[in-house]
Phi, psi and omega in degrees: 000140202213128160234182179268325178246132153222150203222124212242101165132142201205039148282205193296324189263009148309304197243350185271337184291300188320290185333304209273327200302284173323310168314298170319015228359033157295119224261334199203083186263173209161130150239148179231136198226170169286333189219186185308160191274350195273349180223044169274181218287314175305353170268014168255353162289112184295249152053264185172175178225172209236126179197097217264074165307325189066046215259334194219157183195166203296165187266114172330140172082344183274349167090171206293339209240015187276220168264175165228186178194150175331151179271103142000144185307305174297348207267156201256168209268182189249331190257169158209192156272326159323294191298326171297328199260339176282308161305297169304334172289313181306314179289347159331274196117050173050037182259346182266115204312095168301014170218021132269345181281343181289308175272009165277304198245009172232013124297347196293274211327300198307333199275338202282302187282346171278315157332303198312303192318310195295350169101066147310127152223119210293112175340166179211137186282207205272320181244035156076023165269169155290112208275154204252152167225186174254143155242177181290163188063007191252156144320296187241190167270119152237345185314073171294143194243160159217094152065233192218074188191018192281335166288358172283284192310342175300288183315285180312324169289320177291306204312309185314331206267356176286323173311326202253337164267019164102029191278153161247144182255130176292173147229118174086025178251128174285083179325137169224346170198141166254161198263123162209113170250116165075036195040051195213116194267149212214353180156199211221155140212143193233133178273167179226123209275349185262020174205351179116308212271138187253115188260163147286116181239101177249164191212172171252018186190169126209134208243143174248127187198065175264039189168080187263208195215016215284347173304312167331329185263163181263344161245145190169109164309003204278167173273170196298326189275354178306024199258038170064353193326290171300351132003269166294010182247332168292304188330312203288337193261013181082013184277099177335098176279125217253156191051040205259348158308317183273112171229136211261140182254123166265124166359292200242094142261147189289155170305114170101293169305298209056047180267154193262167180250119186290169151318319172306007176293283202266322176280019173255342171142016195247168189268164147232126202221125185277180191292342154328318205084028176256146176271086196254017135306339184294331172282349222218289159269014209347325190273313199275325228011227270257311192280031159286154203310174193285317173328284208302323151349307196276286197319325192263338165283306169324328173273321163301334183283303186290331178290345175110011179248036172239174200242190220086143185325302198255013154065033181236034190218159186237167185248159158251110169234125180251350181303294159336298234280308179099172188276323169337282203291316166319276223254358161298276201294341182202062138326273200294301157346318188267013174251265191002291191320305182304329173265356204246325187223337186087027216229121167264130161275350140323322173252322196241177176273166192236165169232138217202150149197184195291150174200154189285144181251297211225126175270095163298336161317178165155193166297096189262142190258166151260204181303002185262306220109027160283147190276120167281126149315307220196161163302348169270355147098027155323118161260152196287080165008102165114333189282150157212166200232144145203181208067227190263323179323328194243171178199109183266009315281088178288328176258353180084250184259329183209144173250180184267167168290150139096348173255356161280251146074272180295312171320284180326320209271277191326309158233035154281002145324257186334320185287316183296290182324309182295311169308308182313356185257283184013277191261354178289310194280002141136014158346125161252138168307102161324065152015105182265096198267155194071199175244075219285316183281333156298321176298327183268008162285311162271028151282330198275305186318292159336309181297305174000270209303304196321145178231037200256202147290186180311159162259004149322305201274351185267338162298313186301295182285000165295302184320296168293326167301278217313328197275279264255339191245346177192067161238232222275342183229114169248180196221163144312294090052284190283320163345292178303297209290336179303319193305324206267326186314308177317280165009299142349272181295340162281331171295320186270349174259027165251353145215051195286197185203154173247151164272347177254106180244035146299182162263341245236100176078334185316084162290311197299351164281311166306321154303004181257322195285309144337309191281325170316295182312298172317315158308310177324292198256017184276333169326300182295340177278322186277262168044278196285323194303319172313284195313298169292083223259110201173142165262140164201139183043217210268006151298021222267118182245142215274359177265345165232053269256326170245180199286148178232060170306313185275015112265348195257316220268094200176150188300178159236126130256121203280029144292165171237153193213092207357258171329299185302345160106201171283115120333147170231154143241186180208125185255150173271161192251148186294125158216137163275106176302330178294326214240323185246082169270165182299168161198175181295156174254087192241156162207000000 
């Protein structure tokens, strides 16, 4: 099977890649997605996308926390972009490539109104602009919203315009292995999950945009499909992962699930109250309370949890209170959350309090690229010939160490953008379909054989407990000590997933191979977050080690890479991070 593109993954910088690639007029773009593409991960994002229109602005007199309104026509705007790339560095802790945060964030107007054009539809304010909300870390309301649905309506406006440039979509085929010969990337081999077979798929560009890993963790907003695959299938082909210690614990995951509450939660106006019923960000944040950025949020309900002051049975839960907020502004702005609550917990927020806790979100980590979505080799920044990366999978690096809410959204969308344009410069300027040596889809037909065969345990049960190290030994507060012991458990689990076995050995559907083959990807690279994680000894953005308690800029401030370098294991290296020292130099991080 031969494209000219084939692009693995069909959220937003998946399909924003296609899209652009296919405008350019690259004639036989493919996406391949796992599950339907309408129901990838980026249609789950609530919230806002981050964009400093300046649509809205403080009521004179109303304090940091008041109400808002429109901006006048006449009016000079409340935001800027300046104020956005100083806020997102800051919200780094200063780990963020400043001159990708720079094109991050003065791409944002253009990618927002080209959403509108396209009939995005976006919540509105009174006089018909786009509406804004505030999130942590941000300055000003930047957040654009559609009600607490904004990556469902994001998702659904790119896919129609892919459909309408010819893109064609695998649906429901499960990527397993990339092809890179001679540092040249050269295809895919892929399952086509409704009968089993497993093909060669080549191409003359291929892009990954599979992705954040949040499965890995035992609480997690991420959905089930969320298992790093490209993650791990680049890692296993030598490709370097870069920043992979930082993975962000979000505030309000409902209790217990860690299906999320949105931020639009805390920027409409809601409290978090320990079991006193104190508002106990004022100790921790006084200026931001409840919006300060998300690390410090999970960190100051963790501390509260761990001092004996969360509710619930088992003293592991913090309350989310919306009741003030009243039900009009509820069931306008936050319809969806508030059915979650009701199905999930028993909890309405109009009347009640929801219990909530931290739970993993978002992998700042990744394949790491530059400013196209080219996929970097090495700390000198060769690029693997033919690859590109965007989204949550790659880190190209804007959030750093932490991100701000309402800029994954926008990351994806700007340089799954930025990415479409470059392959199309690729493959327009004579890229050739590469020479494949061997049969690349056979090995991994006796990988699937292998599982077959095995007579070891589930490979379920080695999952269940990678999932309890990573929460319990490298979630929101680490040590050295569990840091080690977490390593040799992976260490463990890998040994034991070479004869782990599935109980379904048909061809026909066969979820239970695909969970096995995930919890493979997942073992893999959870080495590399503990790794880096070891290795650093310093707290920053949502790294926090209770043994190092501060930021170290004259040893810390630089990136981690993440290789394998086959027998010999993992490596690290370390690459420098872009700062303009005149205009952004580090500084302490308060709020």
């Amino acid at each position: 099977m031969e494209h000219d593109v084939l692009i693995v993954g069909a959220g937003l910088a998946g399909t924003w890649a296609a899209v652009i690639a296919a405008q350019q007029g690259v004639r036989d773009v493919a996406v391949l997605s796992k599950i339907h593409p309408l129901r990838s991960h980026s249609g789950a994002a609530q919230g806002g996308i981050a964009a400093a229109l300046g649509n809205v602005r403080p009521v004179p007199g109303s304090g940091p926390r008041g109400p808002l309104e429109a901006t006048p026509a006449n009016a000079e705007p409340a935001d800027s972009w300046e104020l956005h790339m100083f806020d997102t560095i800051k919200g780094s802790d200063w780990l963020g490539d400043q001159d990708a945060i720079e094109i991050l964030v003065k791409d944002a107007l253009d990618v927002l109104y080209t959403y509108e054009k396209m009939g995005c539809v976006f919540s509105r304010t009174a006089d018909g602009r786009i509406a804004q909300r505030r999130f942590g870390g941000h300055q000003a309301p930047r957040a654009n919203y559609a009600a607490d649905r904004t990556g469902h309506v994001l998702l659904h406006t790119i896919h129609e315009q892919a459909l309408r440039h010819g893109v064609h979509f695998y649906s429901e085929w499960y990527v397993m292995d990339l092809i890179v010969e001679e540092n040249i990337c050269r295809g895919v081999v892929a399952m086509n999950v409704l009968d089993g077979s497993i093909h060669t798929m080549r191409a003359k560009a291929v892009l990954f945009a599979t992705g954040g890993y949040g499965r890995a963790f035992q609480i997690t907003s991420n959905a089930y499909a969320n298992t790093g695959d490209g993650v791990a299938i680049a890692y296993r082909n030598g490709v370097p992962l870069m920043d992979m210690e930082f993975v962000q614990f979000h505030p309000t995951g409902l209790y217990r699930h860690g299906i999320l509450m949105s931020e639009a939660c805390r920027g409409e106006g809601g409290y978090l109250l320990n079991s006193a019923g104190e508002r106990f960000m004022q100790n921790y944040a006084a200026d931001k309370m409840e919006l300060a950025p998300r690390d410090l949020v999970s960190r100051s309900e963790q501390t509260e949890i761990d001092e004996g002051r969360g509710v619930m049975a088992d003293k592991q839960g913090i309350y989310l209170d919306l009741r003030h907020l009243g039900a009009e502004r509820i069931l306008a702005k936050l319809p969806e959350v508030r059915q979650i609550a009701i199905d999930f917990v028993g909890a309405d927020p109009i009347t009640d309090l929801v219990p909530i806790q931290p739970t993993a979100h978002y992998s700042m980590g990744g394949i790491p690229t530059d400013v196209n979505g080219r996929v970097l080799a090495n700390a000198a920044g060769d690029w693997v010939q033919g690859f590109f990366a965007a989204g949550e999978c790659a880190c190209v690096s804007v959030h750093g160490a932490n991100r701000l809410g309402s800029n994954s959204l926008l990351e994806a969308s700007v340089f799954g953008r930025r990415a479409g344009y470059a392959i199309a410069e690729y493959v327009l300027g004579g890229a050739q379909q590469q020479a494949v040596a061997g049969d690349p889809a056979e090995a991994n037909r006796q990988r699937v054989h292998k599982l077959f065969r095995n007579e070891g345990e589930l490979a379920e049960q080695i999952l269940v407990e990678l999932r309890q190290t990573m929460t319990n030994k490298c979630g929101i507060y680490r040590t050295a000590e569990k840091l080690a012991e977490a390593q040799r458990e992976i260490q463990g689990y890998q040994e034991r997933m070479k004869t782990a076995r599935v109980m379904d050995k048909s061809g026909r559907f066969n979820t239970d191979l695909l969970a096995a083959l995930e919890a493979e990807h997942l073992v893999l690279f959870s080495e590399a977050i503990v790794a880096g994680a070891l290795a650093r000894t310093e707290s920053r953005g949502a790294h926090s080690r209770v043994d190092f308690k501060t930021r170290d800029d004259e040893q810390w401030l630089k990136h981690t890479l993440a290789q394998r370098n086959g027998r010999s294991g993992l490596a690290l290296s370390y690459k420098p991070v872009t700062i303009d020292y005149e205009k952004y130099p580090p500084q302490k991080r308060q709020y």
